[in-house]
Coordinates of C-alpha atoms and ligand atoms in Angstrom, one line a residue:
X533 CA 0.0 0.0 0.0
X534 CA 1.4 3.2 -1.0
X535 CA 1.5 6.5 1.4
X536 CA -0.4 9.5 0.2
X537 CA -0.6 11.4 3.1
X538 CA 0.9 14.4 4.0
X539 CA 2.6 13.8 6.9
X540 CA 4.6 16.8 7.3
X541 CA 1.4 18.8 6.9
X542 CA 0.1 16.0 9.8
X543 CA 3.1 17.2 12.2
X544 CA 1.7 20.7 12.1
X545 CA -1.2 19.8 14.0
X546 CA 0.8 19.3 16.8
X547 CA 1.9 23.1 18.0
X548 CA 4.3 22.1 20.5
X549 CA 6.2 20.1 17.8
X550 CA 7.0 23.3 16.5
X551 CA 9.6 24.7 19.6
X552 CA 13.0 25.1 20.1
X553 CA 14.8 23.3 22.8
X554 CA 18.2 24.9 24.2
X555 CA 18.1 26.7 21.1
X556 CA 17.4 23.5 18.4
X557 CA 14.5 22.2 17.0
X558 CA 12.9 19.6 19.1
X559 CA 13.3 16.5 18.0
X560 CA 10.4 14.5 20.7
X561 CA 11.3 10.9 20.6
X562 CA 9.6 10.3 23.7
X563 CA 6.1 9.2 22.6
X564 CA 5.6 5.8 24.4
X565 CA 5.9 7.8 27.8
X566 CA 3.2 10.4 26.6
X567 CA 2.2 11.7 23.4
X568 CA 1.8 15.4 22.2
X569 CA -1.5 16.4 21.3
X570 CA -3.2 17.7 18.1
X571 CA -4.4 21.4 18.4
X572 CA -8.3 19.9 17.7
X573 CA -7.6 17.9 21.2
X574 CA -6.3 21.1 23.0
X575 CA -9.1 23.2 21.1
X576 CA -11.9 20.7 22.4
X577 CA -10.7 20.9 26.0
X578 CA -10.5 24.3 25.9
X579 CA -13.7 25.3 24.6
X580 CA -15.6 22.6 27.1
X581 CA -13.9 24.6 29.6
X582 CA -14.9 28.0 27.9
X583 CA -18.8 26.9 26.7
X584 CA -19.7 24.0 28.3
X585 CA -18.0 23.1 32.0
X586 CA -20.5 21.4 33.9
X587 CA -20.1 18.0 36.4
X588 CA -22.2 15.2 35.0
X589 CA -25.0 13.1 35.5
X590 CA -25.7 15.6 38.4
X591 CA -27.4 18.4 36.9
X592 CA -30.4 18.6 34.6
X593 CA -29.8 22.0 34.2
X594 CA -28.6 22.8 30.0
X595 CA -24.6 22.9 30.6
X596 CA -25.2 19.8 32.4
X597 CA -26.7 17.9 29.8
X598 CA -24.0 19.1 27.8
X599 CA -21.2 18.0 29.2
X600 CA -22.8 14.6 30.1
X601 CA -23.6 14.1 26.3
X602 CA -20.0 15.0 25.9
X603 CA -18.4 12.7 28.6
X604 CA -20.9 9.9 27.3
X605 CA -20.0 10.4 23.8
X606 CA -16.6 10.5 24.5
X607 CA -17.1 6.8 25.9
X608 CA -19.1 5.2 22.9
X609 CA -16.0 6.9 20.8
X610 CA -13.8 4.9 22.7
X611 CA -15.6 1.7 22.4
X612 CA -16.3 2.0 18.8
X613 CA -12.7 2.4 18.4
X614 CA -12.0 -0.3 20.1
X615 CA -14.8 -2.7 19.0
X616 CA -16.6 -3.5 22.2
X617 CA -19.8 -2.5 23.8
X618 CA -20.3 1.6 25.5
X619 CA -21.5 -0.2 29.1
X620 CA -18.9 -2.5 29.5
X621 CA -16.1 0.0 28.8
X622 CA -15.5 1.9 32.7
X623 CA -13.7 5.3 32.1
X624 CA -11.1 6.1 34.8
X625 CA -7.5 7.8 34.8
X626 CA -5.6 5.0 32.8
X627 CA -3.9 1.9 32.9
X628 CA -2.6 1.8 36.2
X629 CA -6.1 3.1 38.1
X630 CA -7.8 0.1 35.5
X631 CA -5.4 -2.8 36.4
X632 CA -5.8 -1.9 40.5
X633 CA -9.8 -2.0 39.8
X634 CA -9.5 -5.5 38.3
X635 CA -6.4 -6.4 41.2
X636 CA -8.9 -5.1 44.6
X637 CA -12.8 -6.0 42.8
X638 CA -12.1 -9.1 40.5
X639 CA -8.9 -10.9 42.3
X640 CA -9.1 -9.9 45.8
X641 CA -11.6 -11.7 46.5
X642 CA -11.2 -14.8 44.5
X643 CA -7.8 -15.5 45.0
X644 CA -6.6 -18.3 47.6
X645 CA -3.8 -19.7 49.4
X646 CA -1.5 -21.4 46.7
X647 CA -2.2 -20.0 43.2
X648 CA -0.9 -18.4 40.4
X649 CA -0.8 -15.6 38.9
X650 CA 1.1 -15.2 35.6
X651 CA 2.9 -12.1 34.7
X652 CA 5.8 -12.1 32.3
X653 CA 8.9 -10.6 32.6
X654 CA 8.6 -7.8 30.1
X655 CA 5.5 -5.8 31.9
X656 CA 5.2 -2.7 32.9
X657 CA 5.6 -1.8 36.9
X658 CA 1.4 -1.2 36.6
X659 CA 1.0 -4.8 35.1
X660 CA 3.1 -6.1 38.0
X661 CA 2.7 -4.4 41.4
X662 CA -0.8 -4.8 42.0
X663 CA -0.7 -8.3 41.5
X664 CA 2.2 -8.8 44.0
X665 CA 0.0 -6.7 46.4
X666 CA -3.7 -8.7 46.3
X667 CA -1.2 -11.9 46.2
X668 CA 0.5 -11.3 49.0
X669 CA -2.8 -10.3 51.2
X670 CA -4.4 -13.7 49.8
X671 CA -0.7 -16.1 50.2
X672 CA -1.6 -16.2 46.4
X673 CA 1.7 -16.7 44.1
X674 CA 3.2 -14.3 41.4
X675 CA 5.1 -16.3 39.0
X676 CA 7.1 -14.9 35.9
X677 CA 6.5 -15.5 32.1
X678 CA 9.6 -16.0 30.6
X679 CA 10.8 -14.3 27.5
X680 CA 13.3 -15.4 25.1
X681 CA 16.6 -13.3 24.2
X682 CA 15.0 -11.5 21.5
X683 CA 12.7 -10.1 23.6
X684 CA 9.3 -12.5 22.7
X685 CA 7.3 -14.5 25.1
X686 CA 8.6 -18.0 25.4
X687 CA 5.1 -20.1 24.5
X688 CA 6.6 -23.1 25.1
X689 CA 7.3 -22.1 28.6
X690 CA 3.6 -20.6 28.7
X691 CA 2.0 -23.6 27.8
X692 CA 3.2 -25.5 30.5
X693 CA 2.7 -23.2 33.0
X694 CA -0.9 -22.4 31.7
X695 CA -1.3 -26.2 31.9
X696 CA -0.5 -26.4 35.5
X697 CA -4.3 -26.1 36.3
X698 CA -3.0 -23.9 39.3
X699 CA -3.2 -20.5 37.4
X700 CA -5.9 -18.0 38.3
X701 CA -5.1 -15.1 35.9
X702 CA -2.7 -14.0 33.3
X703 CA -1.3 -10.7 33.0
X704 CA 0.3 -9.6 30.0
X705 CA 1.1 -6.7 27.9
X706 CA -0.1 -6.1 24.3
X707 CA 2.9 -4.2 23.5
X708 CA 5.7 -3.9 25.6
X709 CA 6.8 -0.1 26.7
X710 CA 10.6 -1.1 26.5
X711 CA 11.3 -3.7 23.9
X712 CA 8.6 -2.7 21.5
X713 CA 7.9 -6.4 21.1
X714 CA 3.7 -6.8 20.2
X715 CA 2.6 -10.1 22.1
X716 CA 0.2 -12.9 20.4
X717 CA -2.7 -11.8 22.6
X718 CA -5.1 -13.3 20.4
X719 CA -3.7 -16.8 20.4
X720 CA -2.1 -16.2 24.0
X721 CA -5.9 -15.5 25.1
X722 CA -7.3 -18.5 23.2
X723 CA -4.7 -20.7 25.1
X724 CA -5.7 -19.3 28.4
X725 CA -9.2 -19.5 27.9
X726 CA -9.2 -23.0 27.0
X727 CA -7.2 -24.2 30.8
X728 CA -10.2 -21.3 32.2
X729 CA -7.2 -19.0 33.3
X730 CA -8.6 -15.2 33.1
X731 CA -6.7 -12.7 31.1
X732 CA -5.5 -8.8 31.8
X733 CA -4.4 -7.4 28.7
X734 CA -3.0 -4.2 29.3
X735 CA -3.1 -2.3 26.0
X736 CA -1.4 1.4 26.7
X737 CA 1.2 0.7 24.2
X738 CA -1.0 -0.2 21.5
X739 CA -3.8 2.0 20.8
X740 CA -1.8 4.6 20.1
X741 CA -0.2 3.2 16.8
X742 CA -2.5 0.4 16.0
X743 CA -5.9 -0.8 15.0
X744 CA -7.4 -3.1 18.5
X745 CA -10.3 -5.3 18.4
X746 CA -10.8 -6.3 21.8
X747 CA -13.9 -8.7 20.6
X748 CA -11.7 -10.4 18.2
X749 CA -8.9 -10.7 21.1
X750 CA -11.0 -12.5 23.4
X751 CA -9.6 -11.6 26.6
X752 CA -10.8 -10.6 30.1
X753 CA -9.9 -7.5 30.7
X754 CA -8.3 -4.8 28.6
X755 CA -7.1 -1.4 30.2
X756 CA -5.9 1.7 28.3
X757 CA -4.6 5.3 28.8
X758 CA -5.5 8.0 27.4
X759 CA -2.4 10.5 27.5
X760 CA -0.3 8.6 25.0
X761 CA -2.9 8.3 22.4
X762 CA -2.8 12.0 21.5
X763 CA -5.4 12.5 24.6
X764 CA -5.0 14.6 27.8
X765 CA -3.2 13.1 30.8
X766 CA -5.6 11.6 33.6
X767 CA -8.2 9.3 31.3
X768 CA -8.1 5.7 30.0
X769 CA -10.4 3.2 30.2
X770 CA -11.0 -0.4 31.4
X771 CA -12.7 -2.8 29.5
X772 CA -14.5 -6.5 30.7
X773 CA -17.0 -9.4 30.1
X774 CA -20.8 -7.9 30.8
X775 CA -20.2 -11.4 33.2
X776 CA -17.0 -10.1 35.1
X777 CA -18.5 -6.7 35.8
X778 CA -22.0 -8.0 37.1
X779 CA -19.7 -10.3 39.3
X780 CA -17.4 -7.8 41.0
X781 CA -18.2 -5.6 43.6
X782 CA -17.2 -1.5 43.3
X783 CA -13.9 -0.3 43.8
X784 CA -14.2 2.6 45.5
X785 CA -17.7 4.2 46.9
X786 CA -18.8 7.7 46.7
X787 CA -21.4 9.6 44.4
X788 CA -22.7 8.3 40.8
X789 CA -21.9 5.0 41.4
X790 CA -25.1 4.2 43.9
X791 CA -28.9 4.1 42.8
X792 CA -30.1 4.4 46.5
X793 CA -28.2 4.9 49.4
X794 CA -29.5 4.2 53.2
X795 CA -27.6 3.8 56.6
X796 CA -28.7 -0.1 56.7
X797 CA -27.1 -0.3 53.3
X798 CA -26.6 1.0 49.2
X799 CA -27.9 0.2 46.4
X800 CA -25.1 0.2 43.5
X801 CA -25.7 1.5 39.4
X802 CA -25.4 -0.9 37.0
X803 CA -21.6 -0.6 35.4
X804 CA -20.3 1.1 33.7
X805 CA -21.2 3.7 36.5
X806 CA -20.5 1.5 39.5
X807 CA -17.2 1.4 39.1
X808 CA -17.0 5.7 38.7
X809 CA -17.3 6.8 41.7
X810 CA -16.6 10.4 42.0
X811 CA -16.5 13.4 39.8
X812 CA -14.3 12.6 36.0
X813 CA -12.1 14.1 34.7
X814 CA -14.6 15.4 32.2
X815 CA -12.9 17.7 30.0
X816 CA -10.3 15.5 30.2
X817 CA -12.7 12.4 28.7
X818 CA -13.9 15.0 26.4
X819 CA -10.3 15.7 24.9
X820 CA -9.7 11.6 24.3
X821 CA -13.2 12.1 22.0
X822 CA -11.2 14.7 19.7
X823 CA -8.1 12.3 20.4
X824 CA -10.2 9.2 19.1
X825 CA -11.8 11.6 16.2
X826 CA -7.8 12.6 15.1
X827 CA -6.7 9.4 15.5
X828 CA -9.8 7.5 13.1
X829 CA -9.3 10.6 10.6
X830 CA -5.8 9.3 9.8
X831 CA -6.8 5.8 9.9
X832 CA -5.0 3.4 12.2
X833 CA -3.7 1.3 9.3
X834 CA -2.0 4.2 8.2
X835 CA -0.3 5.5 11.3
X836 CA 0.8 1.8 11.9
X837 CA 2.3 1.4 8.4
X838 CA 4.1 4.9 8.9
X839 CA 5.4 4.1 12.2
X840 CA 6.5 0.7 10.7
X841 CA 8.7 2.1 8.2
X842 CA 10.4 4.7 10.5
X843 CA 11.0 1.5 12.8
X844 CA 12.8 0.0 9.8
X845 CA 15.0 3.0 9.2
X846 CA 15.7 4.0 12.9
X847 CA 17.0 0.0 13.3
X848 CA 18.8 0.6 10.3
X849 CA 20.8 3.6 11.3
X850 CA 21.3 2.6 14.6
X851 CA 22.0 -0.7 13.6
X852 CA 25.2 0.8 12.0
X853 CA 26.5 2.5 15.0
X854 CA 29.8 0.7 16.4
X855 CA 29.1 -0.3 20.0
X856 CA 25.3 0.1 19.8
X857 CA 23.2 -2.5 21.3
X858 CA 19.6 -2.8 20.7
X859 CA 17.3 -4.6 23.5
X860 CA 14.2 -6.1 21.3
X861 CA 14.1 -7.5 18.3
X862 CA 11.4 -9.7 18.0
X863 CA 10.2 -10.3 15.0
X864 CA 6.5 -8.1 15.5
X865 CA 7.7 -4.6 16.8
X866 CA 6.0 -1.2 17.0
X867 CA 8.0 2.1 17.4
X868 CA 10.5 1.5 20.0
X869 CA 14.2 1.3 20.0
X870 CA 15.5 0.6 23.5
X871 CA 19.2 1.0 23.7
X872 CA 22.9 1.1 25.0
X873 CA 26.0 3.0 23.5
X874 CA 29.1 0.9 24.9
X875 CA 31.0 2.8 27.6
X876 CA 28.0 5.4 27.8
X877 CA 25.7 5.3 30.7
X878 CA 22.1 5.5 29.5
X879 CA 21.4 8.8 31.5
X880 CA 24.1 10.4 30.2
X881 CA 23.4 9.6 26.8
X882 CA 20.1 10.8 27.3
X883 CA 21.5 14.1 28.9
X884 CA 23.9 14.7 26.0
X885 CA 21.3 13.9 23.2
X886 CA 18.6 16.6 25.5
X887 CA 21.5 19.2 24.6
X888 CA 20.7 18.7 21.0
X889 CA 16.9 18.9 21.2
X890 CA 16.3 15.4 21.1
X891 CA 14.2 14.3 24.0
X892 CA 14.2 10.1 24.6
X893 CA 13.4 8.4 28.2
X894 CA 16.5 7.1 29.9
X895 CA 16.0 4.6 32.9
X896 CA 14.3 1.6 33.7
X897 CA 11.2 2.1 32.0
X898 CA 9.1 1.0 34.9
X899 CA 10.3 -2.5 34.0
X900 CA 12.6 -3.6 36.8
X901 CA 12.7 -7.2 36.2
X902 CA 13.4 -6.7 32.6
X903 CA 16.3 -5.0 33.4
X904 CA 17.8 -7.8 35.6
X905 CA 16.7 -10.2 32.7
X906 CA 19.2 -8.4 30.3
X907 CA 21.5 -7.8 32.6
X908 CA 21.3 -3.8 32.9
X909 CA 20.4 -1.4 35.0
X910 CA 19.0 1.2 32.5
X911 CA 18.3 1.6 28.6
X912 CA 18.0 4.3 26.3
X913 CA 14.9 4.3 24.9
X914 CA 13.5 6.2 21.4
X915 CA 9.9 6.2 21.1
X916 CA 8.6 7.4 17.7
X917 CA 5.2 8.2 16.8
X918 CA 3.6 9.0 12.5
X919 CA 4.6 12.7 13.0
X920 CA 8.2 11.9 13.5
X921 CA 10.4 12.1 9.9
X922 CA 12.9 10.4 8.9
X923 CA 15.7 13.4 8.6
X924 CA 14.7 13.4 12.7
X925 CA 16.1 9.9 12.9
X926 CA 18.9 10.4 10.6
X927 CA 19.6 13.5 13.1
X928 CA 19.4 11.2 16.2
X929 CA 21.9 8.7 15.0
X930 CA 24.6 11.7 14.1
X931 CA 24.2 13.1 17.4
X932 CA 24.2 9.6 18.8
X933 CA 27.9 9.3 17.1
X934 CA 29.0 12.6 18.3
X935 CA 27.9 12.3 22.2
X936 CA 29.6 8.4 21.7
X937 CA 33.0 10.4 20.6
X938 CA 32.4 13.2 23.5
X939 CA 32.0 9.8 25.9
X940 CA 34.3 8.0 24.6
Ligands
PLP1794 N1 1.6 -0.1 31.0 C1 2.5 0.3 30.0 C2 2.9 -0.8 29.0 C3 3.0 1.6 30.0 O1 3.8 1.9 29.0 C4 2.5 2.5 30.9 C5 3.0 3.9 31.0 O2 4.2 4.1 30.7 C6 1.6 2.1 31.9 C7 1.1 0.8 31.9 C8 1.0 3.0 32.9 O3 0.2 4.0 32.4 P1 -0.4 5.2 33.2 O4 0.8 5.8 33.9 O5 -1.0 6.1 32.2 O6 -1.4 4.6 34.2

């Protein structure tokens, strides 16, 4: 498939694209730890804020239908884009909020002394933690997927350990933050289902540069955030069976998540509302709608077949630099290069490159046992998004060369 678009008219949505940093051109290679946003997402959070603020589901007053159309609409956008149905999709702050709602309401109280739950080794802190927690209150026990040296899940392993009729729940990423890898999910799911082990797909990595069909994935959960899919900071979203919902009790209390509340006792909402107690962040919510709109307009397919081919090129101009080691390289990978420049730490690689404009994440990624599986302490990591171009890369790996010789 060829590429019309105009994807140097594309970058100019994005106004902050367009600044200097110490005095060069920013080059933001930073998009898998947030994304920039479009001017139509900052333009629709500002005009809610300027036309239509109101809280929601509260008032019935004109500005409060308004912005409870919005928030609402905003949610079947969401759904839609991810193929699933408006009530069983519970809006809340992101991906780590969504995987601690499944950890306290669903495991909590199913888990027992004695088994397992499956996390593998490439996850993301959020993916990881609040298991260990709802484990450790139940004697419950975390046990690591292994990955092979490439950086892909190792399915034989899986298998067995899925076959071990002692596993509870799986927890695995759809795209890993660090290596870029994109997991099976589909057939990982399938796999799980069939030994009745329930599965947490956490998906932050791959909405942003991918068409999802949750339906078609077939697992249990599947939790999202907003901010680095070109929406605000503070939204995502958490998906579930109708069946897991109606099973697990709320989160956290408050108001618009009862129907009737008395001292002997409350009556809950049906979800998606149960499980959002509190005010939203509604403009917030609102913004993701303009995200989801930007996003469709440019078609998925597209961004992911743009993103694809600056993956190929940044591999291939990294690829060439002596002393360069790339962590991931399995063979499905979205936009990441994690890296190391031999006798360079990562943060001061990262530190050097800032002083040219370029802006990548140094550290561990929120992926400490990744780390110690390769050995390292901290990686480099490039995270490119469709507005990035390829005389950005080409840039990157010259000033790569130039902080190696200042390092050297
Ligand atoms: N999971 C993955 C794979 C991520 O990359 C991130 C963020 O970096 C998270 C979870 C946590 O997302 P949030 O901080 O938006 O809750």
């Amino acid at each position: 498939m060829s590429d019309s678009r105009d994807w140097a008219a594309i970058r100019g949505d994005f106004p902050l694209l367009s600044r200097q940093v110490h005095g060069k051109p920013l080059v933001y290679l930073d998009s898998a730890n947030t994304s920039q946003k479009p001017r139509s997402v900052i333009e629709t959070v500002d005009e809610f804020y300027r036309l239509h603020n109101a809280n929601v589901s509260r008032a019935v007053h004109q500005l409060g239908s308004e912005a409870t159309d919005a928030y609402e609409n905003s949610r079947r956008k969401l759904a839609a884009l991810i193929n699933v149905q408006a009530d069983d999709l519970v809006l809340c702050s992101g991906t780590t909020f969504a995987i601690n709602l499944v950890a306290y309401s669903w495991a909590l109280p199913r888990l027992n002394p004695g088994d397992v739950i499956l996390a593998s080794r490439m996850e993301h802190h959020a993916n990881l933690v609040p298991w260990q927690i709802v484990a450790g209150l139940r004697g419950a026990e975390m046990r690591a997927v292994e990955i092979t040296p490439e950086g892909e899940v190792d399915r034989d392993a899986l298998t067995r350990q899925l076959a071990s009729g002692k596993v509870k729940l799986l927890a695995l990423t759809h795209v890993s933050n660090v290596l870029g890898t994109v997991n099976p999910v589909r057939e990982i799911c399938r796999e799980a289902r069939k030994h009745g082990v329930v599965t947490v797909i956490d998906g932050s990595q791959a909405l942003p540069h991918r068409a999802v069909d949750v339906a078609a994935i077939g697992c249990d959960f599947y939790a999202f955030t907003g901010h680095k899919m070109c929406g605000p900071t503070g939204t995502g979203g958490l998906w579930a069976r109708r069946e897991c919902w109606r099973e697990m009790p709320p989160f956290l209390g408050g108001g618009e998540m009862i129907r009737e509340v008395r001292f002997e006792g409350t009556v809950f909402n049906d979800p998606p509302h149960k499980f959002e107690a509190g005010t939203p962040n509604i403009a917030g919510f609102v913004g993701l709608g303009a995200a989801v709109d930007y996003l469709q307009a440019l078609g998925m397919d597209a961004i992911e077949q743009r993103e694809q081919a600056l993956l190929a090129h940044a591999h291939s101009v990294l690829g060439a630099i002596p002393g360069l080691r790339i962590f991931g390289t399995a063979s499905e990978k979205a936009a990441v290069v994690s890296f190391l420049v031999e006798g360079a730490h990562a943060h001061d690689l990262a530190t050097l490159l800032d002083l040219e404009g370029i802006a990548v994440r140094s550290g561990h990624h929120c992926a400490h046992p990744l780390m110690q599986f390769y050995g390292v302490a901290a990686t480099c990591r490039a995270s490119f998004a469709f507005w990035n171009t390829f005389e950005e890369i080409d840039f990157f790996a010259r000033s790569i060369e130039k902080v190696r010789k200042l390092l050297a």
